[in-house]
Coordinates of C-alpha atoms in Angstrom, one line a residue:
M1 CA -2.4 49.0 21.2
I2 CA 1.2 50.0 21.4
F3 CA 2.7 51.9 18.4
K4 CA 6.1 53.4 18.6
V5 CA 9.0 54.1 16.2
E6 CA 12.4 54.0 17.8
K7 CA 15.9 52.5 17.6
R8 CA 16.6 49.3 19.4
R9 CA 19.3 49.3 22.1
F10 CA 21.8 46.6 22.8
R11 CA 25.0 46.1 24.7
K12 CA 28.3 45.4 23.1
N13 CA 31.5 45.0 25.1
G14 CA 29.7 46.5 28.1
K15 CA 28.6 49.6 26.3
L16 CA 25.0 50.5 25.5
K17 CA 24.5 51.1 21.8
S18 CA 21.6 51.7 19.4
T19 CA 20.8 50.3 16.0
R20 CA 21.4 52.3 12.8
C21 CA 17.9 51.8 11.4
Y22 CA 14.6 52.5 13.0
Y23 CA 12.2 49.8 14.3
L24 CA 8.5 49.7 14.8
R25 CA 7.5 48.4 18.3
Y26 CA 3.9 47.3 18.4
R27 CA 1.3 45.2 20.2
F28 CA -2.2 44.4 18.9
G29 CA -5.2 42.9 20.8
D30 CA -4.2 40.1 23.1
M31 CA -0.5 39.8 22.1
P32 CA 1.3 38.7 25.2
I33 CA 4.5 40.7 24.5
D34 CA 5.6 43.6 22.2
R35 CA 6.9 42.8 18.8
W36 CA 9.6 44.5 16.8
T37 CA 9.9 44.8 13.0
S38 CA 12.7 46.6 11.1
L39 CA 11.7 49.6 9.0
G40 CA 15.0 49.5 7.2
V41 CA 15.5 53.3 7.1
T42 CA 17.6 55.8 9.1
D43 CA 15.3 58.8 8.5
L44 CA 12.7 59.2 11.2
T45 CA 10.1 60.8 8.9
V46 CA 10.3 58.0 6.4
A47 CA 10.2 55.5 9.3
N48 CA 7.0 57.0 10.6
K49 CA 5.4 56.8 7.2
K50 CA 6.4 53.1 6.7
A51 CA 5.1 52.4 10.2
Q52 CA 1.8 54.0 9.4
E53 CA 1.5 51.8 6.3
F54 CA 2.3 48.7 8.3
I55 CA -0.3 49.5 11.0
Q56 CA -3.0 50.2 8.3
E57 CA -2.2 46.9 6.6
R58 CA -2.5 44.9 9.8
Q59 CA -5.7 46.6 10.7
R60 CA -7.2 45.7 7.3
E61 CA -6.1 42.1 7.7
V62 CA -7.8 41.9 11.1
A63 CA -10.9 43.5 9.7
G64 CA -10.9 40.9 6.8
I65 CA -10.7 43.6 4.1
I66 CA -7.5 42.1 2.7
E67 CA -5.7 38.7 3.1
P68 CA -2.7 38.4 5.4
K69 CA 0.6 39.4 3.8
L70 CA 1.8 35.8 3.9
F71 CA -1.2 34.6 1.8
R72 CA -0.8 37.5 -0.6
D73 CA 2.9 36.8 -1.2
A74 CA 2.1 33.1 -1.6
A75 CA -0.7 33.9 -4.1
Q76 CA 1.8 35.8 -6.3
K77 CA 4.3 33.0 -6.2
A78 CA 4.2 30.3 -9.0
L79 CA 2.6 27.1 -8.0
R80 CA 5.6 25.1 -9.3
E81 CA 7.8 27.0 -6.8
H82 CA 5.6 25.9 -4.0
L83 CA 5.8 22.4 -5.3
N84 CA 9.6 22.5 -5.3
D85 CA 9.5 23.6 -1.7
Y86 CA 7.2 20.7 -0.9
E87 CA 9.5 18.2 -2.5
A88 CA 12.5 19.6 -0.5
D89 CA 10.5 19.4 2.7
L90 CA 9.6 15.8 2.0
L91 CA 13.3 15.0 1.5
T92 CA 14.3 16.8 4.7
R93 CA 11.6 14.9 6.7
G94 CA 12.5 11.6 5.2
R95 CA 9.1 11.2 3.7
A96 CA 10.2 11.1 0.0
G97 CA 10.3 7.3 -0.3
R98 CA 13.3 5.1 -1.0
G99 CA 15.9 7.2 -2.8
G100 CA 13.5 10.1 -3.2
R101 CA 11.5 8.1 -5.7
G102 CA 8.2 8.6 -4.0
A103 CA 8.6 12.4 -4.0
R104 CA 9.7 12.5 -7.7
L105 CA 6.7 10.4 -8.7
L106 CA 4.3 12.6 -6.7
K107 CA 5.8 15.8 -8.2
S108 CA 5.6 14.6 -11.8
R109 CA 2.0 13.5 -11.3
I110 CA 1.0 17.0 -9.8
I111 CA 2.8 18.8 -12.7
R112 CA 0.9 16.8 -15.3
L113 CA -2.3 17.7 -13.5
M114 CA -1.4 21.4 -13.3
D115 CA -0.5 21.5 -17.0
A116 CA -3.7 19.8 -18.0
V117 CA -6.0 22.0 -15.9
G118 CA -4.0 25.2 -16.4
W119 CA -3.1 25.9 -12.8
K120 CA -0.3 28.5 -12.6
Q121 CA -0.9 30.0 -9.1
A122 CA -2.6 28.9 -6.0
G123 CA -5.6 31.1 -6.5
Q124 CA -6.5 29.2 -9.7
V125 CA -6.9 25.8 -7.9
T126 CA -10.6 25.1 -7.6
A127 CA -12.7 21.9 -6.9
D128 CA -14.8 22.5 -10.1
S129 CA -11.7 22.6 -12.4
F130 CA -10.4 19.4 -10.9
I131 CA -13.7 17.6 -11.1
H132 CA -14.1 18.7 -14.7
W133 CA -10.7 17.4 -15.6
R134 CA -11.4 14.1 -13.9
N135 CA -14.7 13.6 -15.7
E136 CA -12.9 13.9 -19.0
Q137 CA -10.4 11.1 -18.2
K138 CA -12.4 8.2 -19.7
A139 CA -9.5 5.8 -20.2
M140 CA -8.0 6.4 -16.8
S141 CA -8.7 3.8 -14.1
A142 CA -10.5 4.7 -10.9
R143 CA -7.5 3.9 -8.8
T144 CA -5.2 6.2 -10.9
K145 CA -7.8 9.1 -10.6
N146 CA -7.7 8.6 -6.8
H147 CA -3.9 8.7 -6.9
Y148 CA -4.0 12.1 -8.6
L149 CA -6.5 13.4 -6.1
Q150 CA -4.5 12.1 -3.1
G151 CA -1.3 13.6 -4.4
V152 CA -2.6 17.1 -5.0
V153 CA -4.6 17.1 -1.7
S154 CA -1.5 16.2 0.3
F155 CA 0.4 19.1 -1.5
L156 CA -2.4 21.6 -0.8
N157 CA -2.7 20.4 2.9
W158 CA 1.0 21.1 3.2
M159 CA 0.5 24.6 1.8
E160 CA -2.4 25.2 4.3
R161 CA -0.3 24.1 7.3
A162 CA 2.6 26.3 6.1
G163 CA 0.3 29.3 5.9
R164 CA 0.6 29.7 2.2
I165 CA -3.1 29.3 1.5
K166 CA -6.1 30.0 3.7
A167 CA -7.8 26.6 3.1
N168 CA -7.4 23.6 0.8
P169 CA -9.9 24.0 -2.0
L170 CA -9.9 20.3 -2.8
K171 CA -10.5 19.2 0.8
F172 CA -14.0 18.0 0.3
V173 CA -13.6 16.4 -3.2
G174 CA -14.7 12.8 -3.0
K175 CA -12.8 9.8 -4.3
V176 CA -14.0 7.6 -7.2
D177 CA -15.5 4.3 -6.1
E178 CA -12.9 1.6 -7.0
R179 CA -15.2 -1.4 -6.2
G180 CA -15.9 -3.5 -9.3
Q181 CA -13.3 -1.5 -11.3
K182 CA -10.6 -3.4 -13.1
K183 CA -7.2 -3.2 -11.3
R184 CA -3.8 -4.5 -12.1
V185 CA -3.8 -8.0 -10.8
R186 CA -0.6 -10.0 -10.7
R187 CA 0.0 -13.7 -10.8
A188 CA 2.9 -15.9 -9.7
F189 CA 5.3 -17.6 -12.2
T190 CA 5.1 -21.4 -12.2
D191 CA 8.3 -23.3 -11.7
E192 CA 8.5 -24.2 -15.4
E193 CA 8.1 -20.6 -16.4
L194 CA 10.7 -19.4 -13.9
V195 CA 13.2 -21.8 -15.2
K196 CA 12.7 -20.7 -18.7
L197 CA 12.8 -17.0 -17.7
I198 CA 16.1 -17.4 -15.8
K199 CA 17.8 -19.5 -18.6
G200 CA 16.5 -17.2 -21.4
S201 CA 17.4 -13.8 -19.9
A202 CA 21.2 -13.9 -20.1
S203 CA 22.8 -11.9 -17.3
R204 CA 19.4 -10.8 -16.0
G205 CA 18.6 -14.3 -15.1
I206 CA 20.4 -14.2 -11.7
I207 CA 18.4 -11.0 -10.8
Y208 CA 15.1 -12.7 -11.6
F209 CA 16.2 -15.8 -9.7
T210 CA 17.2 -13.8 -6.6
A211 CA 13.9 -11.9 -6.6
A212 CA 11.8 -15.1 -6.9
R213 CA 13.6 -17.0 -4.2
S214 CA 14.2 -14.2 -1.6
G215 CA 11.2 -11.9 -2.1
L216 CA 13.4 -8.7 -2.3
R217 CA 11.7 -5.8 -3.9
Q218 CA 13.0 -4.0 -7.0
E219 CA 14.4 -1.0 -5.1
E220 CA 16.0 -3.2 -2.5
L221 CA 17.8 -5.2 -5.2
R222 CA 18.9 -2.0 -6.9
Q223 CA 20.7 -0.8 -3.7
L224 CA 22.0 -4.2 -2.6
V225 CA 25.8 -4.3 -2.0
W226 CA 28.0 -7.3 -1.4
G227 CA 28.4 -6.2 2.2
D228 CA 24.8 -7.0 2.8
V229 CA 25.1 -10.5 1.4
R230 CA 26.4 -13.0 4.0
L231 CA 27.1 -16.3 2.2
D232 CA 30.0 -17.7 4.1
G233 CA 28.4 -18.5 7.5
E234 CA 26.3 -21.4 8.5
R235 CA 23.1 -19.4 7.9
P236 CA 23.3 -17.5 4.6
Q237 CA 21.4 -14.2 4.8
I238 CA 20.8 -10.9 3.0
L239 CA 20.6 -7.9 5.3
V240 CA 18.0 -5.4 4.1
R241 CA 19.1 -2.0 5.4
A242 CA 16.6 0.4 6.9
E243 CA 17.4 3.0 4.2
T244 CA 16.5 0.6 1.4
A245 CA 13.6 -1.2 3.0
K246 CA 10.0 -0.1 2.4
N247 CA 9.1 -0.1 6.1
K248 CA 12.3 1.6 7.1
K249 CA 13.4 -1.3 9.3
E250 CA 16.6 -3.2 9.1
E251 CA 15.9 -7.0 8.9
P252 CA 17.9 -10.0 7.8
V253 CA 16.4 -12.4 5.2
D254 CA 17.3 -16.0 5.3
L255 CA 18.3 -17.6 1.9
V256 CA 17.4 -20.9 0.6
P257 CA 20.4 -23.0 -0.3
E258 CA 20.0 -22.8 -4.1
I259 CA 20.0 -19.0 -4.2
A260 CA 22.9 -18.9 -1.8
E261 CA 24.9 -21.2 -4.0
A262 CA 23.9 -19.2 -7.1
L263 CA 25.0 -15.9 -5.6
K264 CA 28.3 -17.4 -4.4
E265 CA 29.0 -18.5 -7.9
Y266 CA 27.9 -15.2 -9.3
R267 CA 30.1 -13.1 -6.9
P268 CA 33.3 -11.9 -8.6
A269 CA 36.7 -13.0 -7.4
H270 CA 37.7 -9.5 -6.4
W271 CA 34.9 -7.6 -4.6
S272 CA 34.5 -5.1 -1.8
A273 CA 31.6 -4.6 0.6
A274 CA 30.6 -1.3 -1.1
D275 CA 30.2 -2.8 -4.6
L276 CA 26.7 -3.2 -6.0
V277 CA 25.6 -6.8 -6.4
F278 CA 23.9 -5.9 -9.7
P279 CA 25.9 -3.0 -11.1
Q280 CA 24.1 -3.1 -14.4
G281 CA 20.8 -2.1 -12.7
I282 CA 17.5 -3.9 -12.2
P283 CA 15.4 -4.6 -15.3
R284 CA 12.3 -2.5 -15.7
A285 CA 8.8 -4.0 -16.4
S286 CA 9.2 -3.4 -20.1
R287 CA 12.5 -5.4 -20.2
L288 CA 11.0 -8.3 -18.3
K289 CA 8.0 -8.3 -20.7
V290 CA 10.4 -8.7 -23.6
D291 CA 12.4 -11.5 -21.8
A292 CA 9.2 -13.3 -20.9
E293 CA 7.7 -13.2 -24.4
C294 CA 11.0 -14.4 -25.9
V295 CA 10.8 -17.7 -24.0
G296 CA 7.0 -18.1 -24.5
I297 CA 5.7 -16.7 -21.2
A298 CA 2.5 -14.6 -21.5
Y299 CA 3.0 -11.3 -19.8
Q300 CA -0.8 -11.1 -19.4
D301 CA -2.7 -14.3 -19.1
E302 CA -6.3 -15.1 -20.1
Q303 CA -7.6 -13.8 -16.8
G304 CA -6.0 -10.4 -17.3
R305 CA -3.3 -11.0 -14.6
Y306 CA 0.2 -9.7 -15.2
A307 CA 3.6 -11.3 -14.7
D308 CA 5.7 -8.2 -14.1
F309 CA 8.7 -7.8 -11.9
H310 CA 6.7 -7.5 -8.7
A311 CA 5.1 -10.8 -9.6
L312 CA 8.4 -12.4 -8.7
R313 CA 7.6 -11.5 -5.1
Y314 CA 4.2 -13.2 -5.5
T315 CA 6.1 -16.2 -6.8
W316 CA 8.1 -16.4 -3.6
A317 CA 5.0 -16.3 -1.4
T318 CA 3.2 -18.9 -3.5
F319 CA 6.3 -21.1 -3.5
L320 CA 6.4 -21.1 0.3
Q321 CA 2.7 -21.9 0.6
R322 CA 2.9 -24.7 -2.0
N323 CA 5.7 -26.4 -0.1
G324 CA 4.0 -26.5 3.3
V325 CA 5.7 -23.5 5.0
T326 CA 3.4 -22.2 7.8
Q327 CA 1.8 -18.8 7.2
R328 CA 3.5 -17.3 10.2
V329 CA 6.9 -18.3 8.9
A330 CA 6.0 -17.2 5.3
M331 CA 4.9 -13.8 6.8
K332 CA 8.3 -13.4 8.4
L333 CA 10.1 -14.3 5.2
M334 CA 8.0 -11.9 3.2
R335 CA 8.6 -9.2 5.9
H336 CA 4.9 -8.4 6.1
S337 CA 3.2 -6.7 9.1
D338 CA -0.1 -8.4 8.4
I339 CA -0.6 -12.1 7.7
K340 CA -3.5 -11.3 5.4
L341 CA -1.1 -9.8 2.9
T342 CA 0.9 -13.0 2.7
A343 CA -2.1 -15.4 2.7
K344 CA -4.5 -13.5 0.5
V345 CA -2.8 -10.9 -1.6
Y346 CA 0.6 -12.4 -2.4
T347 CA -0.4 -16.0 -2.7
D348 CA -1.6 -17.2 -6.1
E349 CA -4.4 -19.6 -5.3
T350 CA -4.5 -21.1 -8.8
Q351 CA -1.1 -22.7 -8.0
L352 CA -2.1 -24.2 -4.7
P353 CA -2.5 -28.0 -4.6
I354 CA -6.2 -27.7 -3.6
Y355 CA -7.5 -30.9 -5.3
D356 CA -4.5 -32.9 -4.2
A357 CA -5.2 -31.9 -0.6
I358 CA -8.8 -33.0 -0.6
Q359 CA -7.8 -36.3 -2.3
K360 CA -5.7 -37.2 0.7
L361 CA -8.5 -36.7 3.2
P362 CA -9.6 -39.9 5.1
R363 CA -12.8 -41.7 4.1
L364 CA -15.7 -42.2 6.5
E365 CA -16.2 -46.0 5.9
K366 CA -19.3 -46.3 8.1
C367 CA -21.2 -43.9 5.9
T368 CA -20.4 -46.1 2.9
Q369 CA -21.8 -49.2 4.6
I370 CA -25.0 -47.3 5.6
R371 CA -25.5 -46.1 2.1
A372 CA -25.3 -49.7 0.8
Q373 CA -27.8 -50.9 3.4
I374 CA -30.3 -48.1 2.6
S375 CA -30.0 -48.3 -1.2
G376 CA -30.2 -52.1 -1.5
P377 CA -29.8 -54.0 -4.8
E378 CA -32.4 -51.9 -6.6
R379 CA -31.3 -48.5 -4.9
Q380 CA -34.6 -48.4 -3.0
N381 CA -35.4 -49.0 0.7
G382 CA -34.3 -52.6 1.3
A383 CA -33.8 -54.8 4.4
Q384 CA -32.7 -53.0 7.5
A385 CA -31.3 -54.4 10.7
V386 CA -33.4 -53.7 13.8
A387 CA -32.8 -54.3 17.5
S388 CA -34.7 -57.1 19.4
G389 CA -34.4 -59.1 22.4
E390 CA -32.9 -62.0 20.4
G391 CA -30.4 -59.8 18.6
L392 CA -30.7 -58.4 15.1
K393 CA -33.8 -59.2 13.0
T394 CA -34.5 -58.3 9.4
L395 CA -37.7 -56.6 8.4
E396 CA -38.8 -57.0 4.8
S397 CA -39.7 -54.0 2.7
I398 CA -43.3 -53.1 2.8
D399 CA -44.9 -52.3 -0.5
N400 CA -47.6 -49.8 0.3
G401 CA -48.3 -48.5 -3.2
G402 CA -46.6 -45.2 -2.5
F403 CA -48.7 -44.3 0.6
C404 CA -47.2 -43.2 4.0
P405 CA -46.9 -46.3 6.3
T406 CA -48.3 -44.4 9.3
L407 CA -51.5 -43.4 7.4
S408 CA -52.1 -46.7 5.5
L409 CA -50.7 -49.4 7.7
P410 CA -50.9 -48.5 11.4
G411 CA -50.5 -52.1 12.4
A412 CA -47.2 -52.4 10.6
M413 CA -46.0 -49.2 12.3
K414 CA -46.9 -50.7 15.8
E415 CA -44.8 -53.8 15.0
L416 CA -41.9 -51.6 13.8
E417 CA -42.0 -49.4 16.9
R418 CA -42.2 -52.4 19.3
A419 CA -39.3 -53.9 17.5
K420 CA -37.3 -50.7 18.2
G421 CA -38.2 -50.9 21.9
F422 CA -40.5 -47.8 22.0
E423 CA -44.1 -47.4 22.8
P424 CA -46.4 -46.5 19.8
S425 CA -46.8 -42.9 19.2
T426 CA -49.9 -40.9 20.2
F427 CA -50.8 -40.5 16.6
T428 CA -50.6 -44.2 15.9
L429 CA -52.7 -45.0 19.0
A430 CA -55.4 -42.6 17.9
R431 CA -55.5 -44.4 14.6

């Protein structure tokens, strides 16, 4: 172990100089090089005393008598201050969601949890307190409970990686089983409902129309500017910028003619590329609920499915499937990475022309003729055509009183088998 109090030397303008304050030069255990820490004093006696205190503290930390200083300082800091640092780090790393909305939602959820459980500092966070709080949330869905757990675990994992806590106390808390639990299921708007919603929603109708015929998400529509809307070329498109897209990828979206015409008519005479397409903002779910109910559209149907704003994206996927667009093309238009999302999750099967599709299937006419020959006029075994050397012969039905022909009339079976061109069976010969 190296332990020495001295002033550090450095060169300035070719001259060797010393620092004003004393430093502690030390090396513990398997440290590869010496380390320096400023003692912040100019008196050697005071510097030696502070150096002794520093060394004693480090030795206690190594022996496990006390926690490292970083942990102790973090334990004294309010948990909300750590949460503010976590939010800032998410924003810096670009992990805060579109416009920082994801980080704000996560922060508000963790704050509600901390206030409910009574967590003020990191040392108060325990698995038992969280489980007790979760058990009391009778009205909360299983998925929402898992969202709370996932949010606070990600926050505590960040604190552990940053060296602010020794270990995440909620690391081994299990999730709630969501299978069989009621979730928020959406449905697609029918064409009739969409027309009524667009016409009955005043200036918001063009927003609903654009969402239902382009598949753009709420946040993408909120940040859409006229510079992203290309209506004057041969191929009308909307450019979804990387900073507004959910997958952080820039991608053009082809527009159907009716929405291109509607946007061209809606576009003001004097506009600039930086102007928002919808400057009044995008309606929230509560606003759409009011608009839907005013025109007689059920916000929640008999099956418990919702027709909220994101349901307009379901409407676009279902519209594509109903009109014969291949799944691969629909996946591209929806900007999905997995075709299962397009085919299973976002397609409303109740609106697919399933019965019309099977009605158009071709008939197997030969099966119809065979059924008529087998059934006969009285829907019992009637005359059948059999092969013979002279062509087709007709054998009359044999009334055996309900007994098996092989057991009761072996002679008749011999005649039947000879007529078919086969030798009698071994069982028949034995009889």
